[in-house]
XYZ file of N, CA and C in Angstrom:
186
model
N 0.841 -1.173 0.000
C 0.000 0.000 0.000
C 0.889 1.240 0.000
N 0.636 2.225 -0.852
C 1.461 3.426 -0.900
C 1.297 4.250 0.366
N 2.342 4.975 0.720
C 2.315 5.847 1.883
C 1.392 7.019 1.584
N 0.391 7.209 2.402
C -0.576 8.282 2.188
C -0.148 9.573 2.867
N 1.106 9.686 3.220
C 1.583 10.913 3.840
C 1.058 11.069 5.239
N 0.283 12.086 5.462
C -0.180 12.402 6.800
C -1.444 11.673 7.206
N -2.043 10.930 6.302
C -3.330 10.306 6.579
C -4.331 11.357 7.041
N -4.263 12.518 6.414
C -5.168 13.585 6.803
C -6.553 13.331 6.232
N -7.489 14.210 6.528
C -8.872 13.981 6.172
C -9.098 13.879 4.672
N -8.386 14.671 3.873
C -8.613 14.599 2.437
C -7.831 13.475 1.792
N -6.783 12.974 2.453
C -6.017 11.850 1.928
C -5.410 12.119 0.567
N -5.305 13.383 0.193
C -4.846 13.731 -1.140
C -3.348 13.669 -1.310
N -2.925 13.938 -2.524
C -1.513 13.877 -2.861
C -0.728 15.050 -2.289
N -1.417 16.043 -1.731
C -0.739 17.206 -1.177
C -0.235 16.962 0.242
N -0.411 15.750 0.764
C 0.018 15.423 2.119
C 1.536 15.350 2.192
N 2.082 15.846 3.288
C 3.523 15.774 3.503
C 3.810 15.950 4.986
N 5.055 15.816 5.359
C 5.506 15.986 6.732
C 6.429 17.191 6.811
N 6.598 17.702 8.020
C 7.530 18.797 8.267
C 8.657 18.263 9.138
N 9.878 18.393 8.645
C 11.044 18.001 9.415
C 11.656 19.205 10.097
N 12.317 18.957 11.214
C 13.040 20.001 11.931
C 14.520 19.809 11.631
N 15.116 20.770 10.956
C 16.518 20.644 10.546
C 17.478 20.633 11.733
N 17.051 21.120 12.891
C 17.906 21.103 14.085
C 17.799 19.793 14.856
N 16.579 19.385 15.177
C 16.381 18.198 16.018
C 16.333 16.902 15.221
N 16.153 17.015 13.900
C 16.008 15.850 13.017
C 14.788 15.007 13.402
N 13.723 15.676 13.888
C 12.432 15.039 14.138
C 11.508 15.451 13.003
N 10.535 14.586 12.662
C 9.538 14.993 11.679
C 8.148 14.913 12.281
N 7.251 15.766 11.756
C 5.952 16.019 12.362
C 4.838 15.995 11.324
N 3.620 15.735 11.808
C 2.419 15.936 10.998
C 2.170 17.449 10.931
N 1.470 17.883 9.902
C 1.194 19.321 9.741
C 0.435 19.908 10.920
N -0.420 19.114 11.536
C -1.250 19.624 12.625
C -0.577 19.514 13.997
N 0.667 19.102 14.044
C 1.378 18.919 15.313
C 1.518 20.242 16.063
N 1.309 20.184 17.374
C 1.467 21.375 18.215
C 2.930 21.742 18.426
N 3.839 20.862 18.017
C 5.264 21.062 18.272
C 6.056 21.292 16.976
N 5.435 21.949 15.984
C 6.149 22.226 14.734
C 7.328 23.160 14.996
N 8.415 22.984 14.249
C 9.576 23.858 14.431
C 9.319 25.257 13.871
N 10.181 26.182 14.248
C 10.136 27.526 13.677
C 10.263 27.411 12.158
N 9.632 28.318 11.459
C 9.593 28.243 9.997
C 10.982 28.129 9.369
N 11.967 28.823 9.923
C 13.312 28.783 9.332
C 14.011 27.437 9.558
N 13.455 26.582 10.418
C 14.018 25.247 10.651
C 13.213 24.141 9.975
N 12.169 24.507 9.230
C 11.295 23.510 8.619
C 11.846 22.982 7.302
N 11.705 21.667 7.128
C 12.081 20.984 5.893
C 10.862 20.190 5.451
N 10.414 20.387 4.212
C 9.258 19.653 3.702
C 9.709 18.262 3.253
N 9.022 17.246 3.749
C 9.335 15.855 3.420
C 8.097 15.222 2.783
N 8.274 14.579 1.645
C 7.149 14.066 0.866
C 6.485 12.838 1.468
N 7.225 12.070 2.252
C 6.660 10.841 2.814
C 7.389 10.465 4.091
N 6.796 9.550 4.829
C 7.435 9.030 6.041
C 8.737 8.328 5.669
N 8.699 7.573 4.574
C 9.896 6.860 4.118
C 11.024 7.839 3.800
N 10.695 8.938 3.125
C 11.717 9.941 2.812
C 12.309 10.518 4.097
N 11.464 10.773 5.082
C 11.937 11.323 6.351
C 12.909 10.370 7.038
N 12.534 9.108 7.126
C 13.383 8.110 7.786
C 14.696 7.934 7.027
N 14.621 7.871 5.705
C 15.830 7.719 4.888
C 16.774 8.910 5.045
N 16.209 10.092 5.318
C 17.022 11.299 5.492
C 17.550 11.434 6.920
N 17.235 10.465 7.776
C 17.768 10.471 9.131
C 16.886 11.130 10.175
N 15.625 11.412 9.825
C 14.696 12.016 10.773
C 14.000 10.929 11.590
N 13.662 11.271 12.837
C 12.916 10.389 13.731
C 11.514 10.955 13.913
N 10.515 10.098 14.140
C 9.156 10.608 14.330
C 8.996 11.371 15.649
N 8.198 12.408 15.615
C 7.865 13.195 16.798
C 7.090 12.320 17.782
N 7.393 12.427 19.061
C 6.694 11.626 20.068
C 5.316 12.190 20.407
N 5.028 13.416 19.975
C 3.730 14.027 20.262
C 2.695 13.650 19.205
N 3.000 13.908 17.930
C 2.020 13.634 16.865
C 2.147 12.229 16.294
N 3.223 11.549 16.575
C 3.470 10.168 16.161
C 3.148 9.907 14.685
N 3.868 10.581 13.788
C 3.610 10.398 12.351
C 3.981 9.005 11.855
């Protein structure tokens, strides 16, 4: 099954994750713990995030 990104309500192709370039954590768009805009990295999928060395956020659990 293809990675649906954020599994958000629309489930569309526009789904993605936000990575933190400092902490190397990645988050769902709706996470309360998103990094400052200047530290944000757009990641197309969970697989891309993991391959780039990011770990999932413990709050939003992407």
